[in-house]
Short mmCIF file of N, CA and C in Angstrom, two decimals:
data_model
loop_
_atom_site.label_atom_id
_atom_site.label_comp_id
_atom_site.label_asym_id
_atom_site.label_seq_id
_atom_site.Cartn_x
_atom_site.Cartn_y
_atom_site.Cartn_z
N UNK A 85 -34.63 1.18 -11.63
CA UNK A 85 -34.71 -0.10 -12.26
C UNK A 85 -34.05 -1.11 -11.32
N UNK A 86 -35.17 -2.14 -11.43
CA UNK A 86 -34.43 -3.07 -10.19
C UNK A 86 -32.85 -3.92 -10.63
N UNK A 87 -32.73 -4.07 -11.26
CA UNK A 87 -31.79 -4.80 -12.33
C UNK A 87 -30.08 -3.84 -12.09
N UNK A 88 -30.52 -2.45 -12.06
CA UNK A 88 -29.21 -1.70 -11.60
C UNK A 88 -29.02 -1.97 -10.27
N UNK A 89 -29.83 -1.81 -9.34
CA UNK A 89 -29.53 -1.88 -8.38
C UNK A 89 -29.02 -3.01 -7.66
N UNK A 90 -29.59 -4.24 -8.37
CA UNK A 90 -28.97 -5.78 -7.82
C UNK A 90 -27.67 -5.43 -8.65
N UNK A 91 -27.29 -5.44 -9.87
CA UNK A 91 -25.92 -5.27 -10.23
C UNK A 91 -24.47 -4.13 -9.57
N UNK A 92 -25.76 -2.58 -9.34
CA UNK A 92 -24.77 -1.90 -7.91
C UNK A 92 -24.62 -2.92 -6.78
N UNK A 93 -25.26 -3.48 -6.50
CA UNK A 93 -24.74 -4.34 -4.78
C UNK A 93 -23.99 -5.33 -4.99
N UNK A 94 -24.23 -5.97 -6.31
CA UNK A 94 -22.70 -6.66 -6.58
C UNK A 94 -21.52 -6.49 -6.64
N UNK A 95 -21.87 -5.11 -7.06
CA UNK A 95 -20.82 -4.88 -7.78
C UNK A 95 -20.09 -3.37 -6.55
N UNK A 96 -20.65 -3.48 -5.48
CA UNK A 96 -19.85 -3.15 -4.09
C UNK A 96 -19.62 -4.30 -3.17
N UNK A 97 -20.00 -5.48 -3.17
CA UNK A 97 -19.58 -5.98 -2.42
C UNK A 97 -18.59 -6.81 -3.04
N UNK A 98 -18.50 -6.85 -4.32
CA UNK A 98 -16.94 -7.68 -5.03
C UNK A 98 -17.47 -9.29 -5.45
N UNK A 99 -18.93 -9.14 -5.97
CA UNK A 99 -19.73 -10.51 -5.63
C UNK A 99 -20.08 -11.02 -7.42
N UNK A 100 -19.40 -9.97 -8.16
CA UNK A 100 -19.71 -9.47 -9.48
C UNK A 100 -19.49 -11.09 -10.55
N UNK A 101 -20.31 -11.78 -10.62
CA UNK A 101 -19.80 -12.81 -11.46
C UNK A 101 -20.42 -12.71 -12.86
N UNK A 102 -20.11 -13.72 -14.23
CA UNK A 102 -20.22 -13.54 -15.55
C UNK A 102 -21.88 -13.80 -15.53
N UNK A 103 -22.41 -14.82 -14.94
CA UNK A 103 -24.33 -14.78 -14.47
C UNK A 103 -24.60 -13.18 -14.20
N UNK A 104 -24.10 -12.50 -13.30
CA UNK A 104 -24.69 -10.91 -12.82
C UNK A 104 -24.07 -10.27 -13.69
N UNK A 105 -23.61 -10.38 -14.17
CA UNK A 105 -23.52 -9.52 -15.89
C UNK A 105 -24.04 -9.88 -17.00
N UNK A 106 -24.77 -10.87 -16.81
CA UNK A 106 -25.21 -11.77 -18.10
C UNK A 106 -26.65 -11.10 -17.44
N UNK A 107 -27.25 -11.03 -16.94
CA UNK A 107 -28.43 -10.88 -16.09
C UNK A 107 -28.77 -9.71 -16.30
N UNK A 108 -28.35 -8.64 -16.02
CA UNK A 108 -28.16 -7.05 -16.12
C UNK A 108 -28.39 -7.06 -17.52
N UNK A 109 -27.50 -7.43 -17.99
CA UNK A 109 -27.36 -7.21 -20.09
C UNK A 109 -28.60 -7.91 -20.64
N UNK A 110 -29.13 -8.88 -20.41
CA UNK A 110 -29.98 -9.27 -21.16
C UNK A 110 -31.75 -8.20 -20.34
N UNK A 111 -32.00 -7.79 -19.11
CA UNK A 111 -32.52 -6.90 -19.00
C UNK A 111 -32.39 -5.92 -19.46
N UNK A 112 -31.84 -5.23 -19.67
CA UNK A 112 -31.32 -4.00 -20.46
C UNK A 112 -31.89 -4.12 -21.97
N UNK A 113 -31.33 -5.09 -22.32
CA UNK A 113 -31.73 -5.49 -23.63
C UNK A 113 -33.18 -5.52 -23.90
N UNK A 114 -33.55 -6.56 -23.14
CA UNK A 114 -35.16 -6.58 -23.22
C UNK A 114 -36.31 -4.98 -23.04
N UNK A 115 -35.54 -4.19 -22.00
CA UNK A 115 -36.07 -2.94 -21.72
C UNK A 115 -35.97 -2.18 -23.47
N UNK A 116 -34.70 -2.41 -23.86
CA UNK A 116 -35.01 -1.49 -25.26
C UNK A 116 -35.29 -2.41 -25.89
N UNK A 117 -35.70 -3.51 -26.31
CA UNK A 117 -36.74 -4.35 -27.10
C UNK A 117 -37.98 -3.79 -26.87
N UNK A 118 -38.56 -4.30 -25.50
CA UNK A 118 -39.85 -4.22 -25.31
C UNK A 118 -40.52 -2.57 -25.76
N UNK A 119 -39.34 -1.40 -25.60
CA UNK A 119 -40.34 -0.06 -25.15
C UNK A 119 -39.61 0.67 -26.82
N UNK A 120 -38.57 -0.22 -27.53
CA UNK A 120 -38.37 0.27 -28.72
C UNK A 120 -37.38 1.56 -28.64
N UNK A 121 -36.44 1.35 -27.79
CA UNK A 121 -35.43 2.40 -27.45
C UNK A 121 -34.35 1.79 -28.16
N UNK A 122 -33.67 3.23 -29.02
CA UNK A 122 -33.11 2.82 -29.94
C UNK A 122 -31.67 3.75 -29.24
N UNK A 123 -30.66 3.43 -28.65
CA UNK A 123 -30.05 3.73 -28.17
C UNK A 123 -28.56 3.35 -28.77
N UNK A 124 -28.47 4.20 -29.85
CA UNK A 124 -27.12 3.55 -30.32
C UNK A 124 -25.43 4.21 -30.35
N UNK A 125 -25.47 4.94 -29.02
CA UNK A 125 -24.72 5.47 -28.12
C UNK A 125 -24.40 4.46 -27.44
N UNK A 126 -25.35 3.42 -26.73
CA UNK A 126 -25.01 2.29 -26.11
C UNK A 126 -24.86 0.87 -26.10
N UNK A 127 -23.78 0.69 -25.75
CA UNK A 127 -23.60 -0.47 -26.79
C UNK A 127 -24.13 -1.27 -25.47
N UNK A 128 -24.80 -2.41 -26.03
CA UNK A 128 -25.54 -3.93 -25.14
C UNK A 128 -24.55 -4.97 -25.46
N UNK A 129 -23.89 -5.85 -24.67
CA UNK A 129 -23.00 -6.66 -24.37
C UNK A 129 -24.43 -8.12 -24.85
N UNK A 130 -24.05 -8.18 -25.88
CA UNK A 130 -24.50 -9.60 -26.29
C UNK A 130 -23.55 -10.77 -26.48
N UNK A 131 -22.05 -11.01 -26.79
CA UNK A 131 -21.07 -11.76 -27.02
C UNK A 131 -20.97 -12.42 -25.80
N UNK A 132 -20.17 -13.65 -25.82
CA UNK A 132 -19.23 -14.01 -24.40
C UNK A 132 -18.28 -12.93 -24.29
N UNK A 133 -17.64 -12.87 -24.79
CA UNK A 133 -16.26 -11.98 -24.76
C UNK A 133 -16.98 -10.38 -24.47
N UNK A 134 -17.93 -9.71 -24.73
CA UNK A 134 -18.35 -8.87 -23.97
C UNK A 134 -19.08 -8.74 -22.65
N UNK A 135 -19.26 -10.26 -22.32
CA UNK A 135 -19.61 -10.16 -21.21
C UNK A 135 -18.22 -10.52 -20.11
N UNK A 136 -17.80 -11.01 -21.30
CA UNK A 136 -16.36 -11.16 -20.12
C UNK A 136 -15.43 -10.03 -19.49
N UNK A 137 -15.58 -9.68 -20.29
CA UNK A 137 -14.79 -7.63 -20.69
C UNK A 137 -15.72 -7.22 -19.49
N UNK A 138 -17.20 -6.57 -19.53
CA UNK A 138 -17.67 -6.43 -18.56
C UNK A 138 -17.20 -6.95 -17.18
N UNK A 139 -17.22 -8.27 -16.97
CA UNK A 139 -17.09 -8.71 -15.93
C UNK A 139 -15.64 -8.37 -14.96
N UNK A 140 -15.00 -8.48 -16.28
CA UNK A 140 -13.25 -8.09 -15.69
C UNK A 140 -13.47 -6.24 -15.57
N UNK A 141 -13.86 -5.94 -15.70
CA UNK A 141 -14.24 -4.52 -15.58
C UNK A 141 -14.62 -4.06 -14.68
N UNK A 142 -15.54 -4.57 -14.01
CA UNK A 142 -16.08 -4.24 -12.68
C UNK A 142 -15.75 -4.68 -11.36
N UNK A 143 -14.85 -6.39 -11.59
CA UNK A 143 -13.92 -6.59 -10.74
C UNK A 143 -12.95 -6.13 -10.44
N UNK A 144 -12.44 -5.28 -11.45
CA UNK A 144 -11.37 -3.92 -11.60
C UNK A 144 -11.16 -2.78 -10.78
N UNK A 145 -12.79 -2.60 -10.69
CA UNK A 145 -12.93 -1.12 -9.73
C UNK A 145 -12.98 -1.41 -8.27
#
């Protein structure tokens, strides 16, 4: 999925901002909209504050 992979290269080169997490999540989202994947093991970052969490998260590693 192209969407991981732009978010892996962000997210090695330290380039990781609240847009490239906002970006990723709402693809994601749309992928289990569109194909009806009901995945509720995983949680989808729809909030600010979960995308913020995300974001501080990956600037972390």
């Amino acid at each position: 999925m192209e969407a991981c992979q732009r978010f892996f290269e962000h997210a090695e080169r330290g380039t990781v901002t609240g847009e490239v997490v906002r970006s990723f999540a709402d693809e994601v989202h749309r992928i289990q909209t569109e194909y009806e994947l009901l995945w509720p093991e995983v949680p989808v970052a729809r909030s600010e504050t979960d995308l913020a969490a995300m974001t501080a998260l990956v600037r972390r590693s």
